[in-house]
Amino acid sequence: MDINDRNIRLYSVIQGIPLGKVATYGQIASLAGLPGAARLVGKILSGLPADTKLPWHRVINAAGKISLPQNSDSFTEQIKRLTEEKVLICGNAIKLSEFKWRP
DNA sequence: GGAATGACTCTTT
DNA sequence: TAAAGAGCCATTC
């Protein structure tokens, strides 16, 4: 597939995350047809524009935590948005057993 | 073409 | 869930 299709799929999968749920990088990669490409997801997300429509805040690592530096603005923004969506966050960790997206 | 890098995951302990 | 080690994928230099 083209390198562009890979991004398109990732975008689609991320966009498909229902409100109030979160998904892990590996999960997204697998659903996009790229098993093991978890790092790619992070790479893509890091390149997203500030005005993107993608719910990137619903993407977290497999530990249920946010991989962003806690001193970053994106980190604060993510916490804020998740809280707005009724996703409980304990410190920097999220209860995957309750909020993880299960397609 | 090879080495380094990154918003990571998996299997064991 | 936490820690340590190895692995995987694409981009970039």
PDB file of C-alpha atoms (C1' of nucleotides) in Angstrom:
ATOM      1  CA  MET A   1       0.000   0.000   0.000  1.00  0.00           C
ATOM      2  CA  ASP A   2       1.100   3.552  -0.428  1.00  0.00           C
ATOM      3  CA  ILE A   3       2.619   5.413   2.446  1.00  0.00           C
ATOM      4  CA  ASN A   4      -0.312   7.768   2.212  1.00  0.00           C
ATOM      5  CA  ASP A   5      -2.902   5.038   2.654  1.00  0.00           C
ATOM      6  CA  ARG A   6      -1.255   4.075   5.902  1.00  0.00           C
ATOM      7  CA  ASN A   7      -1.859   7.545   7.263  1.00  0.00           C
ATOM      8  CA  ILE A   8      -5.402   7.590   5.922  1.00  0.00           C
ATOM      9  CA  ARG A   9      -6.192   4.349   7.712  1.00  0.00           C
ATOM     10  CA  LEU A  10      -4.671   5.540  10.947  1.00  0.00           C
ATOM     11  CA  TYR A  11      -6.672   8.721  10.745  1.00  0.00           C
ATOM     12  CA  SER A  12      -9.852   6.748  10.084  1.00  0.00           C
ATOM     13  CA  VAL A  13      -9.280   4.411  12.986  1.00  0.00           C
ATOM     14  CA  ILE A  14      -8.561   7.261  15.372  1.00  0.00           C
ATOM     15  CA  GLN A  15     -11.624   9.066  14.162  1.00  0.00           C
ATOM     16  CA  GLY A  16     -13.614   5.921  14.850  1.00  0.00           C
ATOM     17  CA  ILE A  17     -12.873   5.961  18.550  1.00  0.00           C
ATOM     18  CA  PRO A  18     -16.220   6.552  20.253  1.00  0.00           C
ATOM     19  CA  LEU A  19     -16.599   9.431  22.647  1.00  0.00           C
ATOM     20  CA  GLY A  20     -15.768   8.569  26.229  1.00  0.00           C
ATOM     21  CA  LYS A  21     -13.433   5.768  25.165  1.00  0.00           C
ATOM     22  CA  VAL A  22      -9.687   5.549  24.668  1.00  0.00           C
ATOM     23  CA  ALA A  23      -7.465   3.322  22.534  1.00  0.00           C
ATOM     24  CA  THR A  24      -3.827   2.305  22.733  1.00  0.00           C
ATOM     25  CA  TYR A  25      -1.235   2.953  20.059  1.00  0.00           C
ATOM     26  CA  GLY A  26      -0.812  -0.718  19.273  1.00  0.00           C
ATOM     27  CA  GLN A  27      -4.531  -1.168  19.003  1.00  0.00           C
ATOM     28  CA  ILE A  28      -4.834   1.613  16.500  1.00  0.00           C
ATOM     29  CA  ALA A  29      -1.891   0.327  14.521  1.00  0.00           C
ATOM     30  CA  SER A  30      -3.410  -3.147  14.334  1.00  0.00           C
ATOM     31  CA  LEU A  31      -6.826  -1.878  13.302  1.00  0.00           C
ATOM     32  CA  ALA A  32      -5.148   0.177  10.617  1.00  0.00           C
ATOM     33  CA  GLY A  33      -3.486  -2.951   9.257  1.00  0.00           C
ATOM     34  CA  LEU A  34      -0.086  -2.190  10.720  1.00  0.00           C
ATOM     35  CA  PRO A  35       0.469  -4.575  13.618  1.00  0.00           C
ATOM     36  CA  GLY A  36       3.569  -3.697  15.576  1.00  0.00           C
ATOM     37  CA  ALA A  37       3.690  -0.176  14.240  1.00  0.00           C
ATOM     38  CA  ALA A  38       2.681   1.425  17.494  1.00  0.00           C
ATOM     39  CA  ARG A  39       5.534   3.883  17.277  1.00  0.00           C
ATOM     40  CA  LEU A  40       4.252   5.049  13.943  1.00  0.00           C
ATOM     41  CA  VAL A  41       1.022   6.157  15.515  1.00  0.00           C
ATOM     42  CA  GLY A  42       2.938   8.345  17.892  1.00  0.00           C
ATOM     43  CA  LYS A  43       4.993   9.649  15.029  1.00  0.00           C
ATOM     44  CA  ILE A  44       1.901  10.572  13.095  1.00  0.00           C
ATOM     45  CA  LEU A  45       0.196  12.164  16.047  1.00  0.00           C
ATOM     46  CA  SER A  46       3.268  14.242  16.801  1.00  0.00           C
ATOM     47  CA  GLY A  47       2.939  15.722  13.346  1.00  0.00           C
ATOM     48  CA  LEU A  48      -0.717  16.609  13.642  1.00  0.00           C
ATOM     49  CA  PRO A  49      -1.610  20.291  13.269  1.00  0.00           C
ATOM     50  CA  ALA A  50      -3.050  22.085  16.280  1.00  0.00           C
ATOM     51  CA  ASP A  51      -6.383  22.526  14.522  1.00  0.00           C
ATOM     52  CA  THR A  52      -6.824  18.872  13.612  1.00  0.00           C
ATOM     53  CA  LYS A  53     -10.250  17.304  13.970  1.00  0.00           C
ATOM     54  CA  LEU A  54      -8.831  13.962  15.076  1.00  0.00           C
ATOM     55  CA  PRO A  55      -9.557  12.901  18.668  1.00  0.00           C
ATOM     56  CA  TRP A  56      -5.872  12.301  19.347  1.00  0.00           C
ATOM     57  CA  HIS A  57      -6.548  12.822  23.043  1.00  0.00           C
ATOM     58  CA  ARG A  58      -8.259   9.422  23.076  1.00  0.00           C
ATOM     59  CA  VAL A  59      -4.977   7.762  22.165  1.00  0.00           C
ATOM     60  CA  ILE A  60      -2.797   6.570  25.027  1.00  0.00           C
ATOM     61  CA  ASN A  61      -0.105   3.957  25.581  1.00  0.00           C
ATOM     62  CA  ALA A  62      -0.720   0.349  26.628  1.00  0.00           C
ATOM     63  CA  ALA A  63      -0.018   1.173  30.274  1.00  0.00           C
ATOM     64  CA  GLY A  64      -3.093   3.365  30.339  1.00  0.00           C
ATOM     65  CA  LYS A  65      -0.983   6.462  30.728  1.00  0.00           C
ATOM     66  CA  ILE A  66      -0.249   9.468  28.581  1.00  0.00           C
ATOM     67  CA  SER A  67       3.122   9.338  26.873  1.00  0.00           C
ATOM     68  CA  LEU A  68       3.371  13.066  26.452  1.00  0.00           C
ATOM     69  CA  PRO A  69       5.760  15.044  28.645  1.00  0.00           C
ATOM     70  CA  GLN A  70       3.760  16.322  31.567  1.00  0.00           C
ATOM     71  CA  ASN A  71       5.165  19.794  31.094  1.00  0.00           C
ATOM     72  CA  SER A  72       3.777  19.983  27.578  1.00  0.00           C
ATOM     73  CA  ASP A  73       0.675  21.909  26.584  1.00  0.00           C
ATOM     74  CA  SER A  74      -0.654  18.933  24.656  1.00  0.00           C
ATOM     75  CA  PHE A  75      -0.574  16.905  27.845  1.00  0.00           C
ATOM     76  CA  THR A  76      -2.753  19.411  29.679  1.00  0.00           C
ATOM     77  CA  GLU A  77      -5.040  19.700  26.681  1.00  0.00           C
ATOM     78  CA  GLN A  78      -5.454  15.927  26.537  1.00  0.00           C
ATOM     79  CA  ILE A  79      -6.312  15.694  30.212  1.00  0.00           C
ATOM     80  CA  LYS A  80      -8.806  18.481  29.865  1.00  0.00           C
ATOM     81  CA  ARG A  81     -10.558  16.983  26.852  1.00  0.00           C
ATOM     82  CA  LEU A  82     -10.728  13.503  28.348  1.00  0.00           C
ATOM     83  CA  THR A  83     -12.190  14.896  31.512  1.00  0.00           C
ATOM     84  CA  GLU A  84     -14.770  16.715  29.411  1.00  0.00           C
ATOM     85  CA  GLU A  85     -15.698  13.349  27.916  1.00  0.00           C
ATOM     86  CA  LYS A  86     -16.251  11.828  31.324  1.00  0.00           C
ATOM     87  CA  VAL A  87     -13.058   9.782  31.191  1.00  0.00           C
ATOM     88  CA  LEU A  88     -11.718   9.492  34.710  1.00  0.00           C
ATOM     89  CA  ILE A  89      -7.995  10.056  35.007  1.00  0.00           C
ATOM     90  CA  CYS A  90      -6.041   9.191  38.143  1.00  0.00           C
ATOM     91  CA  GLY A  91      -2.980  11.402  37.987  1.00  0.00           C
ATOM     92  CA  ASN A  92      -1.663  10.526  34.543  1.00  0.00           C
ATOM     93  CA  ALA A  93      -3.217   7.048  34.398  1.00  0.00           C
ATOM     94  CA  ILE A  94      -6.546   5.940  32.953  1.00  0.00           C
ATOM     95  CA  LYS A  95      -8.558   2.881  33.897  1.00  0.00           C
ATOM     96  CA  LEU A  96      -8.192   0.837  30.722  1.00  0.00           C
ATOM     97  CA  SER A  97     -10.492  -1.840  32.094  1.00  0.00           C
ATOM     98  CA  GLU A  98     -13.292   0.709  32.037  1.00  0.00           C
ATOM     99  CA  PHE A  99     -12.496   3.125  29.234  1.00  0.00           C
ATOM    100  CA  LYS A 100     -10.515   1.090  26.733  1.00  0.00           C
ATOM    101  CA  TRP A 101     -12.211   0.932  23.367  1.00  0.00           C
ATOM    102  CA  ARG A 102     -13.307  -2.568  22.414  1.00  0.00           C
ATOM    103  CA  PRO A 103     -14.403  -2.661  18.748  1.00  0.00           C
TER     104      PRO A 103
ATOM    105  C1'  DG B   1      22.441   1.919   2.197  1.00  0.00           C
ATOM    106  C1'  DG B   2      23.267   2.268   7.207  1.00  0.00           C
ATOM    107  C1'  DA B   3      22.492   4.418  11.811  1.00  0.00           C
ATOM    108  C1'  DA B   4      19.756   7.091  14.874  1.00  0.00           C
ATOM    109  C1'  DT B   5      15.192   8.490  16.639  1.00  0.00           C
ATOM    110  C1'  DG B   6      10.421   8.328  18.475  1.00  0.00           C
ATOM    111  C1'  DA B   7       3.323  10.526  21.818  1.00  0.00           C
ATOM    112  C1'  DC B   8       5.348   2.184  21.732  1.00  0.00           C
ATOM    113  C1'  DT B   9       4.270  -3.035  22.658  1.00  0.00           C
ATOM    114  C1'  DC B  10       5.189  -7.611  24.111  1.00  0.00           C
ATOM    115  C1'  DT B  11       6.892 -11.234  27.138  1.00  0.00           C
ATOM    116  C1'  DT B  12       8.994 -12.323  31.658  1.00  0.00           C
ATOM    117  C1'  DT B  13       9.990 -11.396  36.439  1.00  0.00           C
TER     118       DT B  13
ATOM    119  C1'  DT C   1       0.239  -2.729  37.138  1.00  0.00           C
ATOM    120  C1'  DA C   2       5.471  -2.152  37.475  1.00  0.00           C
ATOM    121  C1'  DA C   3      10.265  -2.970  35.823  1.00  0.00           C
ATOM    122  C1'  DA C   4      13.752  -4.654  32.428  1.00  0.00           C
ATOM    123  C1'  DG C   5      15.004  -6.339  27.935  1.00  0.00           C
ATOM    124  C1'  DA C   6      14.187  -7.174  23.186  1.00  0.00           C
ATOM    125  C1'  DG C   7      11.539  -6.223  19.092  1.00  0.00           C
ATOM    126  C1'  DC C   8       9.020  -3.681  15.335  1.00  0.00           C
ATOM    127  C1'  DC C   9       7.848   0.148  11.907  1.00  0.00           C
ATOM    128  C1'  DA C  10       8.648   4.313   9.269  1.00  0.00           C
ATOM    129  C1'  DT C  11      10.985   8.711   8.983  1.00  0.00           C
ATOM    130  C1'  DT C  12      15.140  11.315   8.806  1.00  0.00           C
ATOM    131  C1'  DC C  13      20.018  12.356   8.258  1.00  0.00           C
TER     132       DC C  13
END
